[in-house]
Amino acid sequence: MSVGSTPRPPVATLITVAPTGAESDQAAVPALPVTLDELVATAIQCQAAGAAVIHVHIRDAQARPTLDRGRLTDTVRALRESTDLIVQLSTGGAVSDGFEPRLAVLDAAPDACSLTCGTVNFGDEVFLNPWPFVRELYARTQAAGVVPEFELFDLGQVATLHRLLAELGPPHGGHVHCDLVMGVPGGMPGDAATLVAAVAALPAGATWSATGIGRTSLPVMLTALAAGGHLRVGMEDTLSFARGRPVTGNAELVARAATLAGLAQRPAMSPEEARNMLGMAIRD
Ligand code: KMH
Ligand code: ZN
């Protein structure tokens, strides 16, 4: 039997950690990192466990989600001082955040940012991303030299990604990298058939990771590895490590992802390898 026509998957796996998010409350989830010190400590542990990118939401002094510019700038600086991780700020924020503060996230000069390509029901709420906002945010990433990660919650958003690229051209760095966010109540389901359909619709040459929310975390991770994709894990997306066993910290989610990637013969990528893949300059 010949395997000559089977395409080779990428050699290594990019692991992104999303440690905090905007939805969980530290009072209910004590292991959630909400202060800058907690976030930096988490980042150091997650890099050691195999992460190359950190997707960042921050909190205020009361541990509520915030897009405060000073805090975002301090966060980018602190993460750069303490780790080699690619710092990706969330422009999604919380569902209650307005468009202007979300656009202003770029003023904190991160390496990268998330860029969701359309509106999606989000549990009982709505995560608003109308076309004019998506277009404006993308144009600002190009002007600011920030590498966007296209967050795709459903297949319609893949069509919007194609429209963005057709109208405004390639992203800063020239490489398209996407994250399939699967299993959000209101978005695409976190299963193998949906992942395969979404990947088939992506622009040619794009790389992608996948994130399974809640109990879809493991099936999405295993499918993504099998399909040649990269991984995002973290307490933004998953609070249970296994049935009846809460996550004790982000590093154990990264460590599990790195173990599975290693078993798939696609070990975790270093931050420098990730920068190369994403078309980013190597940091001094
Ligand atoms: N917190 C969600 C409403 C992103 O970070 O870009 C949006 C979100 C996506 O988490
Ligand atoms: Zn996020």
Tab-separated table of N, CA, C and O and ligand atoms in Angstrom, residues 21 55 57 90 93 114 232 236, ligand 2:
chain	number	residue	atom	x	y	z
A	21	GLY	N	-10.031	34.714	30.083
A	21	GLY	CA	-11.321	35.028	29.492
A	21	GLY	C	-12.017	36.167	30.208
A	21	GLY	O	-11.456	36.826	31.101
A	55	HIS	N	-3.245	34.218	24.846
A	55	HIS	CA	-4.410	35.029	24.467
A	55	HIS	C	-4.926	35.677	25.747
A	55	HIS	O	-5.354	34.995	26.667
A	57	HIS	N	-7.048	38.264	28.233
A	57	HIS	CA	-8.090	39.168	28.744
A	57	HIS	C	-7.608	39.601	30.120
A	57	HIS	O	-7.069	38.787	30.876
A	90	SER	N	-6.917	40.150	23.469
A	90	SER	CA	-8.284	39.962	22.985
A	90	SER	C	-8.867	41.302	22.567
A	90	SER	O	-8.798	42.277	23.318
A	93	GLY	N	-13.002	41.124	24.103
A	93	GLY	CA	-13.389	41.615	25.425
A	93	GLY	C	-14.530	40.813	26.013
A	93	GLY	O	-14.587	39.585	25.877
A	114	SER	N	-6.757	39.015	18.745
A	114	SER	CA	-7.846	38.219	18.180
A	114	SER	C	-8.729	39.130	17.338
A	114	SER	O	-8.805	40.339	17.579
A	232	ARG	N	-5.602	25.455	20.859
A	232	ARG	CA	-5.738	26.459	21.921
A	232	ARG	C	-6.437	25.804	23.091
A	232	ARG	O	-7.456	25.124	22.903
A	236	GLU	N	-10.122	30.033	29.906
A	236	GLU	CA	-11.159	30.805	29.210
A	236	GLU	C	-12.181	29.868	28.583
A	236	GLU	O	-13.359	30.200	28.480
B	2	ZN	ZN	-10.942	35.547	24.336
